[in-house]
Amino acid sequence: MLFETSDNIKINYKLTGKGKTIVLVNGFGAYQEIWSAQVSFLNNLGYQVLTYDHRNMGKSQRTEKGHNIARLTQDLEELISFLKIKQATFMGHSMGASIIFCLIKKWPTVVKRALVIDQSPKMLNDRNWKYGFMDYTSENYHEKCQERPHVHETFAGLDDDVYAKLTKAKEEDPFNRKDNVDLLENHMSLDWRKVIENASIPITFFIAKESPYYREGYEKLLEEKNDQVDSFIMSPTGHVIMAEIPKQFNSKLKDILG
């Protein structure tokens, strides 16, 4: 289905199931199909599940404008308002988590709970923060963002079923990384630690033990600042936990959601 934003960009979304709402928010360059192993699982748990593609990605409209976290968050705000969703659980992977942090800052009452998959709250490293994205710093991230990191995102590949659906989606609607570098740079520049420290809702971090991007430890620092924050170390898995070890991930998800 298509929804048109206030700046006339068509966003592709899917809403399935009945019950309490959970919104699944994609990362950079990702597709709704990355959640293939979660949608029916959550429907069976009694959840209405909303997935969508960000502007300039997946089946949503390609555009030269609005490539920043604030605009992507506004797209999400407008979509859930259109669907008359007053409150939901939000689960974000990678950059999708930053959109949820932005949503918590802008519209805290709509977020009942936040689930964060392999995403540090501060992307750039400095002398006081060693938990950012790889070796990116304020001095080098503009240059480094121009090229894809030379690492494998996953530890042992994606689940076969998810991989098949994702491959089909990529073939039908290729992602142009160069057209979205401005979004990546904006994402890299943001720091959400204060938002998390001051949040009054439960926030759960899923940490990938074998992540090629982040080292574990930041979650403990956040837990010390806010007793609403908790975390789980997942292994063996790389960056895309929910699509690499879906059975293990879904089991933990069921425990969390009750």
Short mmCIF file of C-alpha atoms in Angstrom, two decimals:
data_model
loop_
_atom_site.label_atom_id
_atom_site.label_comp_id
_atom_site.label_asym_id
_atom_site.label_seq_id
_atom_site.Cartn_x
_atom_site.Cartn_y
_atom_site.Cartn_z
CA MET A 1 0.00 0.00 0.00
CA LEU A 2 1.09 3.59 -0.56
CA PHE A 3 0.96 6.59 1.74
CA GLU A 4 1.80 10.14 0.59
CA THR A 5 3.82 12.35 2.93
CA SER A 6 3.30 16.08 3.48
CA ASP A 7 6.02 16.78 0.90
CA ASN A 8 4.35 14.46 -1.63
CA ILE A 9 6.61 11.42 -1.39
CA LYS A 10 4.93 8.01 -1.70
CA ILE A 11 5.90 5.57 1.06
CA ASN A 12 5.24 1.85 0.59
CA TYR A 13 3.96 0.09 3.70
CA LYS A 14 2.30 -3.14 4.85
CA LEU A 15 0.00 -3.55 7.84
CA THR A 16 -0.82 -7.12 8.85
CA GLY A 17 -2.53 -8.86 11.75
CA LYS A 18 -4.70 -7.60 14.57
CA GLY A 19 -4.03 -6.53 18.12
CA LYS A 20 -1.47 -4.23 19.72
CA THR A 21 0.75 -2.52 17.17
CA ILE A 22 4.47 -3.06 16.68
CA VAL A 23 6.31 -0.96 14.10
CA LEU A 24 9.44 -2.38 12.45
CA VAL A 25 11.88 0.29 11.27
CA ASN A 26 14.51 -0.52 8.62
CA GLY A 27 18.14 0.45 8.66
CA PHE A 28 20.18 2.22 5.99
CA GLY A 29 19.59 0.73 2.55
CA ALA A 30 17.34 -1.98 3.95
CA TYR A 31 14.01 -3.40 2.79
CA GLN A 32 10.81 -4.46 4.57
CA GLU A 33 11.71 -8.03 3.62
CA ILE A 34 14.52 -8.03 6.19
CA TRP A 35 11.75 -8.63 8.77
CA SER A 36 10.35 -11.68 6.95
CA ALA A 37 11.01 -14.00 9.88
CA GLN A 38 9.31 -11.67 12.38
CA VAL A 39 6.06 -10.51 10.76
CA SER A 40 4.01 -13.72 10.89
CA PHE A 41 5.63 -14.64 14.21
CA LEU A 42 4.43 -11.37 15.74
CA ASN A 43 1.01 -11.71 14.10
CA ASN A 44 0.68 -15.10 15.82
CA LEU A 45 1.59 -13.48 19.14
CA GLY A 46 -1.40 -11.16 18.71
CA TYR A 47 0.30 -8.12 17.21
CA GLN A 48 -0.63 -5.87 14.33
CA VAL A 49 2.66 -5.37 12.46
CA LEU A 50 3.59 -2.30 10.43
CA THR A 51 6.55 -2.46 8.05
CA TYR A 52 7.53 0.15 5.47
CA ASP A 53 10.35 1.30 3.20
CA HIS A 54 12.04 4.64 3.81
CA ARG A 55 11.91 7.23 1.05
CA ASN A 56 14.49 6.55 -1.67
CA MET A 57 14.61 2.88 -0.63
CA GLY A 58 12.77 -0.35 -1.36
CA LYS A 59 9.41 0.16 -3.04
CA SER A 60 9.01 3.73 -1.80
CA GLN A 61 9.43 6.71 -4.11
CA ARG A 62 12.91 7.78 -5.18
CA THR A 63 13.59 11.38 -4.25
CA GLU A 64 16.42 13.88 -4.12
CA LYS A 65 15.10 15.57 -0.99
CA GLY A 66 14.60 14.70 2.65
CA HIS A 67 17.63 12.47 3.18
CA ASN A 68 18.11 12.97 6.91
CA ILE A 69 16.95 11.37 10.15
CA ALA A 70 14.58 14.21 11.02
CA ARG A 71 12.69 13.89 7.72
CA LEU A 72 12.57 10.08 7.90
CA THR A 73 11.20 10.40 11.43
CA GLN A 74 8.58 12.85 10.20
CA ASP A 75 7.63 10.35 7.47
CA LEU A 76 7.06 7.76 10.19
CA GLU A 77 5.08 10.23 12.33
CA GLU A 78 2.83 11.05 9.41
CA LEU A 79 2.35 7.38 8.50
CA ILE A 80 1.31 6.29 11.99
CA SER A 81 -0.97 9.33 12.30
CA PHE A 82 -2.59 8.41 8.98
CA LEU A 83 -3.13 4.86 10.27
CA LYS A 84 -4.56 6.26 13.54
CA ILE A 85 -1.96 4.48 15.65
CA LYS A 86 -1.94 6.24 19.01
CA GLN A 87 0.72 4.13 20.71
CA ALA A 88 2.95 1.23 19.66
CA THR A 89 6.08 -0.76 20.34
CA PHE A 90 8.84 0.26 17.94
CA MET A 91 11.65 -2.07 16.89
CA GLY A 92 14.51 -0.63 14.85
CA HIS A 93 17.54 -2.19 13.24
CA SER A 94 20.72 -0.16 12.83
CA MET A 95 19.80 3.32 11.53
CA GLY A 96 16.14 2.44 12.18
CA ALA A 97 16.91 2.64 15.89
CA SER A 98 18.12 6.22 15.48
CA ILE A 99 14.78 7.09 13.89
CA ILE A 100 13.08 5.65 16.96
CA PHE A 101 15.34 7.70 19.26
CA CYS A 102 14.36 10.79 17.28
CA LEU A 103 10.69 9.80 17.61
CA ILE A 104 11.07 9.42 21.39
CA LYS A 105 12.50 12.95 21.51
CA LYS A 106 9.80 14.48 19.30
CA TRP A 107 6.70 12.45 20.21
CA PRO A 108 7.37 10.41 23.36
CA THR A 109 3.76 9.46 24.08
CA VAL A 110 3.45 7.36 20.92
CA VAL A 111 6.31 5.03 21.90
CA LYS A 112 5.27 2.37 24.40
CA ARG A 113 8.54 0.43 24.22
CA ALA A 114 11.67 0.58 22.07
CA LEU A 115 13.65 -2.42 20.86
CA VAL A 116 17.08 -1.63 19.41
CA ILE A 117 19.04 -4.05 17.21
CA ASP A 118 22.81 -3.55 16.97
CA GLN A 119 22.97 0.23 17.07
CA SER A 120 25.18 2.43 19.19
CA PRO A 121 23.56 5.67 20.40
CA LYS A 122 26.62 7.64 19.23
CA MET A 123 28.22 6.72 15.93
CA LEU A 124 31.45 8.71 16.07
CA ASN A 125 34.33 7.76 18.33
CA ASP A 126 36.29 10.26 20.41
CA ARG A 127 38.58 10.22 23.44
CA ASN A 128 35.61 9.67 25.77
CA TRP A 129 33.57 7.30 23.60
CA LYS A 130 34.97 4.09 22.12
CA TYR A 131 31.69 2.46 21.11
CA GLY A 132 31.03 4.18 17.80
CA PHE A 133 30.89 2.77 14.29
CA MET A 134 34.16 0.96 13.49
CA ASP A 135 36.96 3.58 13.54
CA TYR A 136 34.85 6.52 12.38
CA THR A 137 35.48 9.91 14.01
CA SER A 138 34.38 13.49 13.43
CA GLU A 139 37.59 14.02 11.47
CA ASN A 140 37.22 11.14 8.99
CA TYR A 141 33.56 10.14 8.66
CA HIS A 142 32.75 12.31 5.65
CA GLU A 143 35.49 10.59 3.67
CA LYS A 144 34.73 7.11 5.00
CA CYS A 145 31.01 7.40 4.25
CA GLN A 146 31.76 7.60 0.52
CA GLU A 147 32.58 3.89 0.32
CA ARG A 148 30.96 0.78 1.74
CA PRO A 149 32.97 -0.68 4.68
CA HIS A 150 35.12 -3.64 3.65
CA VAL A 151 33.60 -6.10 6.12
CA HIS A 152 30.92 -8.79 6.08
CA GLU A 153 27.78 -7.54 7.83
CA THR A 154 26.70 -11.03 8.81
CA PHE A 155 28.54 -13.71 10.74
CA ALA A 156 27.41 -16.78 8.78
CA GLY A 157 24.93 -15.35 6.30
CA LEU A 158 21.19 -14.74 6.47
CA ASP A 159 18.46 -17.28 7.11
CA ASP A 160 17.67 -19.00 3.78
CA ASP A 161 14.04 -17.89 3.60
CA VAL A 162 14.83 -14.28 4.49
CA TYR A 163 17.70 -14.27 2.01
CA ALA A 164 15.45 -15.44 -0.85
CA LYS A 165 12.83 -12.75 -0.18
CA LEU A 166 15.43 -10.04 0.31
CA THR A 167 17.26 -10.95 -2.89
CA LYS A 168 14.04 -10.68 -4.88
CA ALA A 169 13.29 -7.28 -3.36
CA LYS A 170 16.78 -6.01 -4.19
CA GLU A 171 16.49 -7.18 -7.79
CA GLU A 172 13.14 -5.43 -8.21
CA ASP A 173 14.13 -2.16 -6.52
CA PRO A 174 17.92 -1.69 -6.34
CA PHE A 175 19.33 0.61 -3.67
CA ASN A 176 21.64 3.39 -4.86
CA ARG A 177 24.07 4.00 -2.05
CA LYS A 178 25.62 7.11 -3.59
CA ASP A 179 22.22 8.80 -3.71
CA ASN A 180 21.89 8.31 0.07
CA VAL A 181 25.35 9.24 1.36
CA ASP A 182 23.92 12.49 2.72
CA LEU A 183 21.54 10.45 4.89
CA LEU A 184 24.39 8.24 6.12
CA GLU A 185 26.49 11.28 7.02
CA ASN A 186 23.60 12.82 8.94
CA HIS A 187 23.00 9.53 10.77
CA MET A 188 26.69 9.34 11.68
CA SER A 189 26.75 12.85 13.13
CA LEU A 190 24.00 12.37 15.73
CA ASP A 191 24.26 11.55 19.43
CA TRP A 192 21.20 10.06 21.16
CA ARG A 193 22.68 9.27 24.58
CA LYS A 194 20.80 12.02 26.45
CA VAL A 195 17.51 10.99 24.85
CA ILE A 196 18.04 7.42 26.07
CA GLU A 197 19.22 8.50 29.51
CA ASN A 198 16.09 10.63 29.98
CA ALA A 199 13.58 8.22 28.44
CA SER A 200 10.69 7.04 30.63
CA ILE A 201 9.85 3.95 28.59
CA PRO A 202 11.53 0.51 28.48
CA ILE A 203 14.37 0.36 25.93
CA THR A 204 15.95 -3.00 25.14
CA PHE A 205 19.20 -3.34 23.23
CA PHE A 206 20.02 -6.49 21.26
CA ILE A 207 23.80 -6.59 21.03
CA ALA A 208 25.48 -8.68 18.32
CA LYS A 209 28.48 -10.45 19.83
CA GLU A 210 30.14 -10.78 16.43
CA SER A 211 29.06 -7.40 15.02
CA PRO A 212 31.58 -6.04 12.50
CA TYR A 213 30.51 -2.50 13.35
CA TYR A 214 30.17 -2.09 17.13
CA ARG A 215 31.92 -3.34 20.23
CA GLU A 216 29.77 -4.30 23.18
CA GLY A 217 29.85 -2.24 26.36
CA TYR A 218 27.83 0.86 25.53
CA GLU A 219 24.67 -0.89 26.65
CA LYS A 220 26.05 -1.24 30.19
CA LEU A 221 26.86 2.45 30.33
CA LEU A 222 23.28 3.25 29.31
CA GLU A 223 21.87 0.82 31.87
CA GLU A 224 23.81 2.66 34.58
CA LYS A 225 22.20 5.95 33.51
CA ASN A 226 18.60 4.71 33.20
CA ASP A 227 17.00 1.72 34.92
CA GLN A 228 14.49 1.48 32.07
CA VAL A 229 17.30 0.26 29.79
CA ASP A 230 18.23 -3.40 29.52
CA SER A 231 20.14 -5.49 27.01
CA PHE A 232 20.87 -8.97 25.66
CA ILE A 233 24.05 -10.22 24.03
CA MET A 234 23.17 -12.39 21.02
CA SER A 235 25.55 -14.95 19.48
CA PRO A 236 26.59 -16.23 17.01
CA THR A 237 25.50 -13.33 14.84
CA GLY A 238 26.72 -10.30 13.00
CA HIS A 239 24.91 -7.01 12.44
CA VAL A 240 21.54 -8.34 11.18
CA ILE A 241 20.56 -10.39 14.23
CA MET A 242 16.88 -10.89 13.45
CA ALA A 243 17.61 -12.22 9.96
CA GLU A 244 20.72 -14.27 10.85
CA ILE A 245 19.44 -16.21 13.85
CA PRO A 246 15.66 -15.62 13.62
CA LYS A 247 14.56 -18.52 15.83
CA GLN A 248 16.85 -17.45 18.66
CA PHE A 249 15.92 -13.80 18.19
CA ASN A 250 12.17 -14.50 18.07
CA SER A 251 12.35 -16.59 21.21
CA LYS A 252 13.95 -13.69 23.08
CA LEU A 253 11.45 -11.30 21.52
CA LYS A 254 8.56 -13.42 22.79
CA ASP A 255 10.02 -13.34 26.30
CA ILE A 256 10.37 -9.56 26.21
CA LEU A 257 6.91 -8.87 24.81
CA GLY A 258 5.29 -11.27 27.23
#
